mmCIF file of C-alpha atoms in Angstrom:
data_model
loop_
_atom_site.group_PDB
_atom_site.id
_atom_site.type_symbol
_atom_site.label_atom_id
_atom_site.label_comp_id
_atom_site.label_asym_id
_atom_site.label_seq_id
_atom_site.Cartn_x
_atom_site.Cartn_y
_atom_site.Cartn_z
ATOM 1 C CA MET A 1 -13.525 10.999 18.476
ATOM 2 C CA LYS A 2 -9.994 12.872 16.409
ATOM 3 C CA ILE A 3 -6.600 11.322 16.957
ATOM 4 C CA LEU A 4 -3.025 11.559 15.121
ATOM 5 C CA VAL A 5 -2.079 8.648 11.838
ATOM 6 C CA GLU A 6 0.745 7.711 12.751
ATOM 7 C CA VAL A 7 2.539 5.456 10.080
ATOM 8 C CA SER A 8 4.513 2.598 10.425
ATOM 9 C CA ALA A 9 7.350 2.643 8.507
ATOM 10 C CA ARG A 10 9.524 -1.115 7.871
ATOM 11 C CA HIS A 11 10.945 -1.856 11.546
ATOM 12 C CA ILE A 12 13.048 -4.872 14.237
ATOM 13 C CA HIS A 13 12.499 -4.701 17.294
ATOM 14 C CA LEU A 14 16.022 -7.073 18.647
ATOM 15 C CA SER A 15 16.381 -8.783 21.458
ATOM 16 C CA GLU A 16 19.488 -7.951 23.742
ATOM 17 C CA ALA A 17 21.513 -11.418 23.359
ATOM 18 C CA ASP A 18 20.169 -11.127 19.220
ATOM 19 C CA PHE A 19 21.613 -7.505 19.318
ATOM 20 C CA LYS A 20 24.900 -8.611 20.640
ATOM 21 C CA LYS A 21 25.555 -10.906 18.196
ATOM 22 C CA LEU A 22 24.640 -8.753 15.375
ATOM 23 C CA PHE A 23 27.018 -5.513 17.107
ATOM 24 C CA GLY A 24 29.202 -6.885 19.289
ATOM 25 C CA SER A 25 29.709 -7.819 22.945
ATOM 26 C CA ASP A 26 30.677 -3.680 23.427
ATOM 27 C CA ALA A 27 27.754 -2.060 22.046
ATOM 28 C CA SER A 28 24.820 0.228 22.640
ATOM 29 C CA LEU A 29 21.860 1.011 21.374
ATOM 30 C CA GLY A 30 21.532 5.009 20.983
ATOM 31 C CA VAL A 31 18.825 7.335 20.976
ATOM 32 C CA LYS A 32 18.718 9.393 17.961
ATOM 33 C CA ARG A 33 14.714 10.296 18.063
ATOM 34 C CA ASN A 34 12.166 9.256 21.058
ATOM 35 C CA LEU A 35 8.775 7.895 19.363
ATOM 36 C CA SER A 36 4.951 9.075 20.249
ATOM 37 C CA GLN A 37 4.872 5.915 22.474
ATOM 38 C CA LYS A 38 6.259 6.156 26.580
ATOM 39 C CA GLY A 39 10.111 4.854 26.494
ATOM 40 C CA GLN A 40 10.191 3.739 22.776
ATOM 41 C CA PHE A 41 12.804 5.284 20.115
ATOM 42 C CA LEU A 42 14.393 5.849 17.399
ATOM 43 C CA SER A 43 17.914 4.156 16.977
ATOM 44 C CA ASP A 44 21.173 4.249 15.955
ATOM 45 C CA LYS A 45 21.377 1.753 13.844
ATOM 46 C CA LYS A 46 20.036 -0.351 11.314
ATOM 47 C CA ILE A 47 20.572 -3.870 10.019
ATOM 48 C CA ASP A 48 19.864 -5.707 6.945
ATOM 49 C CA LEU A 49 16.686 -8.302 5.770
ATOM 50 C CA ILE A 50 17.884 -11.336 3.825
ATOM 51 C CA GLY A 51 14.485 -12.773 2.693
ATOM 52 C CA THR A 52 14.110 -15.780 -0.658
ATOM 53 C CA LYS A 53 13.875 -13.244 -2.813
ATOM 54 C CA SER A 54 15.850 -9.862 -1.994
ATOM 55 C CA VAL A 55 17.559 -7.793 0.495
ATOM 56 C CA ILE A 56 16.229 -5.466 2.105
ATOM 57 C CA LYS A 57 19.344 -2.749 3.563
ATOM 58 C CA ASP A 58 19.416 -0.231 6.498
ATOM 59 C CA VAL A 59 16.284 -1.372 8.241
ATOM 60 C CA SER A 60 16.196 0.906 11.683
ATOM 61 C CA ILE A 61 16.072 -0.676 14.936
ATOM 62 C CA LEU A 62 13.585 0.119 17.685
ATOM 63 C CA GLY A 63 14.443 0.814 21.094
ATOM 64 C CA PRO A 64 14.374 -0.437 23.896
ATOM 65 C CA PHE A 65 15.491 -4.246 23.836
ATOM 66 C CA ARG A 66 12.176 -6.691 23.572
ATOM 67 C CA LYS A 67 12.596 -10.216 25.191
ATOM 68 C CA ASP A 68 12.412 -11.642 21.634
ATOM 69 C CA THR A 69 13.376 -10.172 18.286
ATOM 70 C CA GLN A 70 10.033 -8.839 15.603
ATOM 71 C CA ILE A 71 10.182 -7.646 12.966
ATOM 72 C CA GLU A 72 7.587 -5.970 11.229
ATOM 73 C CA ILE A 73 7.330 -4.907 7.106
ATOM 74 C CA SER A 74 4.374 -4.030 5.028
ATOM 75 C CA LEU A 75 2.981 -7.039 2.677
ATOM 76 C CA THR A 76 5.121 -4.709 -0.741
ATOM 77 C CA ASP A 77 8.142 -6.072 1.356
ATOM 78 C CA SER A 78 6.735 -9.294 2.023
ATOM 79 C CA PHE A 79 6.441 -9.590 -1.691
ATOM 80 C CA LYS A 80 10.493 -7.966 -2.124
ATOM 81 C CA LEU A 81 11.461 -10.550 0.768
ATOM 82 C CA GLY A 82 9.804 -13.212 -1.493
ATOM 83 C CA VAL A 83 8.364 -14.774 2.612
ATOM 84 C CA LYS A 84 5.080 -15.364 2.663
ATOM 85 C CA VAL A 85 4.434 -12.988 5.838
ATOM 86 C CA PRO A 86 0.320 -13.067 8.529
ATOM 87 C CA VAL A 87 -0.838 -9.385 9.900
ATOM 88 C CA ARG A 88 -0.122 -9.971 13.283
ATOM 89 C CA GLU A 89 -0.721 -7.950 16.686
ATOM 90 C CA SER A 90 2.809 -7.105 18.684
ATOM 91 C CA GLY A 91 3.988 -10.081 20.156
ATOM 92 C CA PHE A 92 2.134 -13.179 18.385
ATOM 93 C CA LEU A 93 4.588 -14.523 16.539
ATOM 94 C CA ASP A 94 3.267 -18.214 16.738
ATOM 95 C CA ASP A 95 3.536 -19.967 13.392
ATOM 96 C CA THR A 96 5.118 -16.704 11.644
ATOM 97 C CA PRO A 97 7.804 -17.201 9.576
ATOM 98 C CA GLY A 98 11.978 -16.093 10.419
ATOM 99 C CA CYS A 99 14.651 -14.720 8.444
ATOM 100 C CA LYS A 100 18.297 -13.858 8.588
ATOM 101 C CA ILE A 101 19.127 -10.689 9.908
ATOM 102 C CA THR A 102 22.965 -8.702 9.038
ATOM 103 C CA GLY A 103 24.495 -6.573 11.108
ATOM 104 C CA PRO A 104 28.198 -5.051 11.336
ATOM 105 C CA CYS A 105 29.424 -8.351 13.294
ATOM 106 C CA GLY A 106 27.302 -10.817 11.415
ATOM 107 C CA GLN A 107 24.045 -12.955 10.138
ATOM 108 C CA ILE A 108 21.726 -14.566 12.125
ATOM 109 C CA GLU A 109 18.795 -16.174 11.708
ATOM 110 C CA ILE A 110 15.568 -16.280 13.249
ATOM 111 C CA LYS A 111 13.423 -18.920 13.376
ATOM 112 C CA LYS A 112 10.295 -16.542 13.750
ATOM 113 C CA GLY A 113 9.577 -13.075 14.137
ATOM 114 C CA LEU A 114 8.663 -11.686 10.619
ATOM 115 C CA ILE A 115 5.108 -9.852 11.134
ATOM 116 C CA ILE A 116 2.694 -7.407 8.830
ATOM 117 C CA PRO A 117 1.343 -5.283 11.483
ATOM 118 C CA LYS A 118 -2.350 -5.065 12.093
ATOM 119 C CA ARG A 119 -3.683 -1.916 12.603
ATOM 120 C CA HIS A 120 -4.712 -0.691 15.949
ATOM 121 C CA VAL A 121 -5.196 2.288 17.496
ATOM 122 C CA HIS A 122 -3.183 3.300 21.119
ATOM 123 C CA LEU A 123 -5.305 4.200 24.323
ATOM 124 C CA SER A 124 -4.981 5.918 26.678
ATOM 125 C CA PRO A 125 -6.753 4.952 29.471
ATOM 126 C CA GLU A 126 -8.723 8.169 29.830
ATOM 127 C CA SER A 127 -8.900 8.809 26.056
ATOM 128 C CA ALA A 128 -10.965 5.126 26.265
ATOM 129 C CA ARG A 129 -13.751 6.497 28.864
ATOM 130 C CA ASN A 130 -14.704 9.059 28.043
ATOM 131 C CA ASN A 131 -15.009 7.761 24.428
ATOM 132 C CA ASN A 132 -16.619 4.028 25.792
ATOM 133 C CA PHE A 133 -14.365 1.904 23.678
ATOM 134 C CA LYS A 134 -13.178 -0.949 25.203
ATOM 135 C CA ASN A 135 -9.508 -2.621 25.137
ATOM 136 C CA SER A 136 -9.530 -5.569 21.585
ATOM 137 C CA GLN A 137 -12.464 -3.630 20.902
ATOM 138 C CA ASN A 138 -12.536 -3.010 16.825
ATOM 139 C CA LEU A 139 -12.752 0.560 15.774
ATOM 140 C CA LEU A 140 -13.442 2.251 12.102
ATOM 141 C CA VAL A 141 -11.159 4.632 11.081
ATOM 142 C CA ARG A 142 -11.727 7.430 9.164
ATOM 143 C CA ILE A 143 -9.397 8.762 7.381
ATOM 144 C CA ASN A 144 -9.803 11.849 4.421
ATOM 145 C CA SER A 145 -7.458 12.906 1.947
ATOM 146 C CA LYS A 146 -7.807 14.797 -1.504
ATOM 147 C CA GLU A 147 -7.988 11.338 -3.926
ATOM 148 C CA ARG A 148 -7.574 8.723 -1.870
ATOM 149 C CA SER A 149 -10.455 8.806 1.627
ATOM 150 C CA LEU A 150 -11.121 5.584 2.943
ATOM 151 C CA ILE A 151 -12.365 4.229 6.219
ATOM 152 C CA PHE A 152 -10.617 1.216 7.748
ATOM 153 C CA LEU A 153 -12.458 -1.658 8.908
ATOM 154 C CA ASP A 154 -11.387 -3.381 11.470
ATOM 155 C CA ALA A 155 -8.466 -1.324 14.028
ATOM 156 C CA VAL A 156 -8.269 -3.070 16.919
ATOM 157 C CA VAL A 157 -8.171 -1.299 20.501
ATOM 158 C CA ARG A 158 -4.438 -1.318 22.353
ATOM 159 C CA ILE A 159 -5.419 1.257 25.712
ATOM 160 C CA GLU A 160 -2.539 1.184 28.417
ATOM 161 C CA GLU A 161 -1.491 3.702 30.749
ATOM 162 C CA TYR A 162 1.139 5.063 29.379
ATOM 163 C CA PHE A 163 -0.186 5.001 25.751
ATOM 164 C CA THR A 164 -0.082 8.869 23.783
ATOM 165 C CA ASP A 165 -3.515 8.765 21.576
ATOM 166 C CA ALA A 166 -2.257 7.349 18.467
ATOM 167 C CA VAL A 167 -3.595 5.484 15.221
ATOM 168 C CA HIS A 168 -0.440 3.329 13.757
ATOM 169 C CA ILE A 169 -0.916 1.966 10.313
ATOM 170 C CA ASP A 170 1.574 0.890 7.925
ATOM 171 C CA THR A 171 3.106 2.173 4.842
ATOM 172 C CA ASP A 172 0.467 0.109 2.160
ATOM 173 C CA GLU A 173 -2.165 1.752 4.538
ATOM 174 C CA ALA A 174 -0.732 4.531 4.554
ATOM 175 C CA ASN A 175 -0.495 5.048 0.690
ATOM 176 C CA ALA A 176 -3.724 3.881 -0.239
ATOM 177 C CA ALA A 177 -5.027 6.316 1.932
ATOM 178 C CA GLY A 178 -3.542 9.096 -0.213
ATOM 179 C CA ILE A 179 -1.075 10.483 3.112
ATOM 180 C CA GLU A 180 1.655 10.501 5.469
ATOM 181 C CA SER A 181 2.472 10.896 9.588
ATOM 182 C CA ASN A 182 1.193 13.243 11.591
ATOM 183 C CA THR A 183 -2.622 13.063 9.657
ATOM 184 C CA LEU A 184 -5.650 13.682 11.596
ATOM 185 C CA CYS A 185 -8.190 10.877 11.254
ATOM 186 C CA GLU A 186 -11.334 10.103 12.984
ATOM 187 C CA ILE A 187 -12.120 6.762 14.612
ATOM 188 C CA SER A 188 -15.700 5.302 16.055
ATOM 189 C CA GLY A 189 -17.079 2.284 17.259
ATOM 190 C CA THR A 190 -19.889 2.573 15.784
ATOM 191 C CA GLU A 191 -21.367 2.117 12.416
ATOM 192 C CA TRP A 192 -21.571 5.921 10.707
ATOM 193 C CA ILE A 193 -19.883 6.573 6.798
ATOM 194 C CA MET B 1 -24.056 -4.767 -6.193
ATOM 195 C CA LYS B 2 -21.516 -7.733 -6.355
ATOM 196 C CA ILE B 3 -18.289 -6.852 -8.950
ATOM 197 C CA LEU B 4 -14.995 -8.199 -9.050
ATOM 198 C CA VAL B 5 -11.564 -6.489 -7.689
ATOM 199 C CA GLU B 6 -9.082 -6.300 -9.937
ATOM 200 C CA VAL B 7 -5.386 -5.030 -8.731
ATOM 201 C CA SER B 8 -3.355 -3.397 -11.432
ATOM 202 C CA ALA B 9 0.728 -3.583 -11.104
ATOM 203 C CA ARG B 10 2.334 -1.040 -12.342
ATOM 204 C CA HIS B 11 3.008 -0.535 -16.021
ATOM 205 C CA ILE B 12 2.920 1.567 -19.300
ATOM 206 C CA HIS B 13 0.948 2.323 -21.963
ATOM 207 C CA LEU B 14 2.738 3.810 -25.117
ATOM 208 C CA SER B 15 2.199 5.765 -28.449
ATOM 209 C CA GLU B 16 3.686 4.159 -31.209
ATOM 210 C CA ALA B 17 5.884 6.716 -32.072
ATOM 211 C CA ASP B 18 7.813 6.072 -28.129
ATOM 212 C CA PHE B 19 7.503 2.308 -28.952
ATOM 213 C CA LYS B 20 9.230 2.489 -32.452
ATOM 214 C CA LYS B 21 12.358 5.029 -30.530
ATOM 215 C CA LEU B 22 12.519 1.992 -27.911
ATOM 216 C CA PHE B 23 12.135 -1.010 -29.602
ATOM 217 C CA GLY B 24 13.091 -0.477 -33.037
ATOM 218 C CA SER B 25 11.043 1.025 -36.309
ATOM 219 C CA ASP B 26 10.594 -2.987 -37.043
ATOM 220 C CA ALA B 27 9.801 -4.030 -33.880
ATOM 221 C CA SER B 28 5.911 -4.509 -33.239
ATOM 222 C CA LEU B 29 4.261 -5.308 -29.827
ATOM 223 C CA GLY B 30 3.195 -8.740 -28.961
ATOM 224 C CA VAL B 31 -0.029 -10.534 -27.247
ATOM 225 C CA LYS B 32 1.028 -12.305 -24.268
ATOM 226 C CA ARG B 33 -2.458 -11.426 -22.387
ATOM 227 C CA ASN B 34 -5.262 -10.572 -22.848
ATOM 228 C CA LEU B 35 -6.985 -8.079 -19.862
ATOM 229 C CA SER B 36 -10.411 -8.246 -18.561
ATOM 230 C CA GLN B 37 -11.576 -5.159 -20.741
ATOM 231 C CA LYS B 38 -12.184 -6.130 -23.881
ATOM 232 C CA GLY B 39 -9.191 -5.387 -26.311
ATOM 233 C CA GLN B 40 -6.225 -4.559 -23.850
ATOM 234 C CA PHE B 41 -3.321 -7.314 -23.062
ATOM 235 C CA LEU B 42 -0.408 -7.828 -21.605
ATOM 236 C CA SER B 43 2.340 -7.217 -23.981
ATOM 237 C CA ASP B 44 5.307 -9.298 -24.434
ATOM 238 C CA LYS B 45 7.642 -6.078 -24.019
ATOM 239 C CA LYS B 46 8.622 -4.293 -20.719
ATOM 240 C CA ILE B 47 11.029 -1.318 -20.224
ATOM 241 C CA ASP B 48 13.180 0.029 -17.544
ATOM 242 C CA LEU B 49 12.036 3.184 -15.693
ATOM 243 C CA ILE B 50 14.217 5.606 -14.914
ATOM 244 C CA GLY B 51 13.478 8.122 -11.838
ATOM 245 C CA THR B 52 15.834 10.724 -9.593
ATOM 246 C CA LYS B 53 16.784 8.355 -6.934
ATOM 247 C CA SER B 54 16.428 4.874 -8.280
ATOM 248 C CA VAL B 55 15.750 2.754 -11.760
ATOM 249 C CA ILE B 56 11.884 0.539 -11.634
ATOM 250 C CA LYS B 57 12.701 -3.065 -14.190
ATOM 251 C CA ASP B 58 11.025 -4.448 -16.628
ATOM 252 C CA VAL B 59 7.892 -2.622 -15.993
ATOM 253 C CA SER B 60 5.106 -4.806 -18.377
ATOM 254 C CA ILE B 61 4.444 -2.650 -21.364
ATOM 255 C CA LEU B 62 0.522 -2.655 -21.758
ATOM 256 C CA GLY B 63 -1.051 -2.424 -25.454
ATOM 257 C CA PRO B 64 -2.997 -1.352 -27.738
ATOM 258 C CA PHE B 65 -0.958 2.010 -28.424
ATOM 259 C CA ARG B 66 -2.083 4.806 -27.352
ATOM 260 C CA LYS B 67 -2.368 8.310 -28.397
ATOM 261 C CA ASP B 68 -0.045 9.544 -25.250
ATOM 262 C CA THR B 69 2.063 7.421 -23.545
ATOM 263 C CA GLN B 70 1.159 7.002 -19.837
ATOM 264 C CA ILE B 71 3.059 5.237 -16.719
ATOM 265 C CA GLU B 72 0.656 4.001 -13.570
ATOM 266 C CA ILE B 73 2.950 3.170 -10.848
ATOM 267 C CA SER B 74 1.824 2.547 -7.255
ATOM 268 C CA LEU B 75 2.527 4.973 -4.741
ATOM 269 C CA THR B 76 5.597 3.147 -3.443
ATOM 270 C CA ASP B 77 6.949 3.008 -6.417
ATOM 271 C CA SER B 78 7.146 6.843 -6.951
ATOM 272 C CA PHE B 79 8.814 6.760 -4.047
ATOM 273 C CA LYS B 80 11.609 4.383 -4.869
ATOM 274 C CA LEU B 81 12.016 6.756 -8.005
ATOM 275 C CA GLY B 82 11.848 9.533 -5.670
ATOM 276 C CA VAL B 83 9.856 11.547 -7.968
ATOM 277 C CA LYS B 84 6.463 13.386 -6.832
ATOM 278 C CA VAL B 85 3.559 11.876 -8.663
ATOM 279 C CA PRO B 86 -0.159 12.677 -7.964
ATOM 280 C CA VAL B 87 -3.191 10.246 -8.188
ATOM 281 C CA ARG B 88 -4.997 10.967 -11.892
ATOM 282 C CA GLU B 89 -7.788 9.451 -13.711
ATOM 283 C CA SER B 90 -6.336 7.778 -17.176
ATOM 284 C CA GLY B 91 -5.780 9.995 -19.678
ATOM 285 C CA PHE B 92 -5.471 13.079 -17.482
ATOM 286 C CA LEU B 93 -1.592 13.769 -17.949
ATOM 287 C CA ASP B 94 -1.920 17.216 -17.550
ATOM 288 C CA ASP B 95 0.755 18.808 -15.207
ATOM 289 C CA THR B 96 2.099 15.000 -14.273
ATOM 290 C CA PRO B 97 5.370 14.648 -14.045
ATOM 291 C CA GLY B 98 7.892 12.537 -17.012
ATOM 292 C CA CYS B 99 10.767 10.238 -16.579
ATOM 293 C CA LYS B 100 13.213 8.553 -18.737
ATOM 294 C CA ILE B 101 12.465 5.449 -20.260
ATOM 295 C CA THR B 102 14.973 2.280 -21.289
ATOM 296 C CA GLY B 103 13.898 0.251 -23.947
ATOM 297 C CA PRO B 104 16.313 -2.401 -26.064
ATOM 298 C CA CYS B 105 16.719 0.201 -28.569
ATOM 299 C CA GLY B 106 17.567 3.242 -26.776
ATOM 300 C CA GLN B 107 16.495 5.240 -23.924
ATOM 301 C CA ILE B 108 13.967 8.718 -24.378
ATOM 302 C CA GLU B 109 13.021 10.775 -22.142
ATOM 303 C CA ILE B 110 8.973 12.455 -21.640
ATOM 304 C CA LYS B 111 7.857 15.106 -20.792
ATOM 305 C CA LYS B 112 4.600 14.153 -18.688
ATOM 306 C CA GLY B 113 2.188 11.213 -18.659
ATOM 307 C CA LEU B 114 3.758 9.512 -14.867
ATOM 308 C CA ILE B 115 0.318 8.988 -12.443
ATOM 309 C CA ILE B 116 -1.081 7.075 -9.842
ATOM 310 C CA PRO B 117 -3.967 5.910 -11.205
ATOM 311 C CA LYS B 118 -7.081 6.588 -9.295
ATOM 312 C CA ARG B 119 -8.819 3.399 -8.043
ATOM 313 C CA HIS B 120 -12.293 3.707 -10.620
ATOM 314 C CA VAL B 121 -15.381 1.267 -11.249
ATOM 315 C CA HIS B 122 -15.601 0.049 -15.166
ATOM 316 C CA LEU B 123 -19.233 -0.450 -15.534
ATOM 317 C CA SER B 124 -21.791 -2.188 -18.744
ATOM 318 C CA PRO B 125 -23.952 -0.017 -19.603
ATOM 319 C CA GLU B 126 -26.394 -2.391 -18.879
ATOM 320 C CA SER B 127 -24.671 -2.732 -15.181
ATOM 321 C CA ALA B 128 -25.494 0.492 -14.108
ATOM 322 C CA ARG B 129 -28.572 0.718 -14.690
ATOM 323 C CA ASN B 130 -29.782 -2.136 -13.611
ATOM 324 C CA ASN B 131 -27.818 -0.248 -9.943
ATOM 325 C CA ASN B 132 -28.672 3.604 -10.695
ATOM 326 C CA PHE B 133 -25.277 4.323 -11.521
ATOM 327 C CA LYS B 134 -24.485 7.375 -13.152
ATOM 328 C CA ASN B 135 -21.126 8.302 -14.703
ATOM 329 C CA SER B 136 -18.120 9.712 -13.196
ATOM 330 C CA GLN B 137 -20.125 9.609 -9.608
ATOM 331 C CA ASN B 138 -18.433 8.190 -6.360
ATOM 332 C CA LEU B 139 -19.202 5.033 -5.136
ATOM 333 C CA LEU B 140 -17.643 2.977 -1.964
ATOM 334 C CA VAL B 141 -16.301 -0.139 -2.323
ATOM 335 C CA ARG B 142 -16.496 -2.539 0.409
ATOM 336 C CA ILE B 143 -13.468 -5.224 0.552
ATOM 337 C CA ASN B 144 -14.019 -7.740 3.546
ATOM 338 C CA SER B 145 -10.588 -9.677 4.348
ATOM 339 C CA LYS B 146 -9.112 -12.004 6.971
ATOM 340 C CA GLU B 147 -7.110 -8.748 8.973
ATOM 341 C CA ARG B 148 -7.675 -5.991 6.265
ATOM 342 C CA SER B 149 -11.397 -5.024 5.765
ATOM 343 C CA LEU B 150 -11.934 -1.439 4.653
ATOM 344 C CA ILE B 151 -14.029 0.876 2.260
ATOM 345 C CA PHE B 152 -12.817 2.627 -0.526
ATOM 346 C CA LEU B 153 -14.480 6.167 -0.386
ATOM 347 C CA ASP B 154 -14.477 7.410 -3.915
ATOM 348 C CA ALA B 155 -14.186 5.024 -6.274
ATOM 349 C CA VAL B 156 -15.257 7.390 -9.537
ATOM 350 C CA VAL B 157 -17.248 5.294 -12.181
ATOM 351 C CA ARG B 158 -16.514 4.580 -15.624
ATOM 352 C CA ILE B 159 -19.669 3.760 -17.887
ATOM 353 C CA GLU B 160 -18.523 1.989 -21.322
ATOM 354 C CA GLU B 161 -20.563 -0.536 -23.826
ATOM 355 C CA TYR B 162 -17.049 -2.370 -23.785
ATOM 356 C CA PHE B 163 -16.845 -2.664 -20.274
ATOM 357 C CA THR B 164 -16.575 -5.464 -18.326
ATOM 358 C CA ASP B 165 -17.618 -5.197 -14.447
ATOM 359 C CA ALA B 166 -14.496 -4.343 -12.498
ATOM 360 C CA VAL B 167 -13.481 -2.714 -9.838
ATOM 361 C CA HIS B 168 -9.158 -1.224 -10.297
ATOM 362 C CA ILE B 169 -6.954 -0.790 -7.526
ATOM 363 C CA ASP B 170 -3.602 -0.430 -7.582
ATOM 364 C CA THR B 171 -1.041 -2.529 -5.950
ATOM 365 C CA ASP B 172 -0.570 -0.668 -2.680
ATOM 366 C CA GLU B 173 -4.402 -0.558 -2.104
ATOM 367 C CA ALA B 174 -4.333 -4.192 -2.714
ATOM 368 C CA ASN B 175 -1.845 -4.997 0.553
ATOM 369 C CA ALA B 176 -3.828 -2.037 2.458
ATOM 370 C CA ALA B 177 -7.104 -4.225 1.871
ATOM 371 C CA GLY B 178 -5.377 -7.239 1.961
ATOM 372 C CA ILE B 179 -6.182 -9.264 -0.930
ATOM 373 C CA GLU B 180 -4.629 -10.723 -4.228
ATOM 374 C CA SER B 181 -6.892 -9.973 -7.822
ATOM 375 C CA ASN B 182 -9.931 -11.547 -8.228
ATOM 376 C CA THR B 183 -11.611 -11.221 -4.688
ATOM 377 C CA LEU B 184 -15.105 -9.852 -4.535
ATOM 378 C CA CYS B 185 -16.349 -6.965 -3.017
ATOM 379 C CA GLU B 186 -19.774 -4.958 -2.843
ATOM 380 C CA ILE B 187 -20.230 -0.912 -4.760
ATOM 381 C CA SER B 188 -22.641 1.272 -3.449
ATOM 382 C CA GLY B 189 -23.539 4.748 -4.258
ATOM 383 C CA THR B 190 -24.914 5.129 -0.814
ATOM 384 C CA GLU B 191 -24.507 5.406 2.748
ATOM 385 C CA TRP B 192 -23.900 1.530 4.839
ATOM 386 C CA ILE B 193 -21.553 -0.290 6.784
#
């Protein structure tokens, strides 16, 4: 099955409580651009991440608010911050490290929430059914590029009614494949090269 | 065939003339640590790279001197520098961009020499013969890791009498595979998963 690759740059999902601490109780999270996944948007606001070794400035906030604050960075970013961060699926925040976050109204410290997003495949139920893919299954993702073609071996499938078909990888993975966002790739549950 | 993966961090090979301009005519390039490939070493000196967008400080110089100055960075680094850099095999510098380089004795500007190193496999003639691999052939490199296993599809083989068997990838590729240096991987010229 051919499917779009979307490259996730570093970003943060904030809880409403953490947002208010960083931007003030009267602030609101505006929409700068809607993302491909329904209801998700790039907001009009950014924060800085403070690690033990350095600061990463101007990290985009994605909306809407979530129950728990979650920060998704690349392994490259984690070395820069000086924090050991695990590869995790979204929402699995137990035993993840935290960091300090600075906004225009102050600084907070979260105790957990930093992850390197595990590559994954968003599928609508119809696409999953048509290709016989099951939720949580690991798929192979083949990306062809001029100099750096590769196959990612363990891209986990997530199926939801409101999902748009897309493979999500991070910037390290995109750079290793020599592509930018919005490239097509091939996904397969079976073995092939 | 199982073989060591070595991760190349950003580095520069300098011509002797460029070295003298940066460090002075009396300076010499000392050995900090020998590298796995015979005769190659991490030197005791560093320079700064000046791009159009930002500076990358403290880039290691590898020795010995080469005929032409060559800078090997990651795609991540190229975005940071603000320079569009092609993926190339070592030594193929036609139509590559240059940049400014700063050392303790001054700054030079090179007109070409910036590359993103194409992933490659160093093999001794004996290892190549035993596995029926030919020079310039593209091999598959399978790296297994806890969360980010993958197969690189186009790793070019280089065979030389003095080579130590090793796959060389850059930091983006290592991060995409979730590994650090000195991991074992599997190389193959035929199809398999």
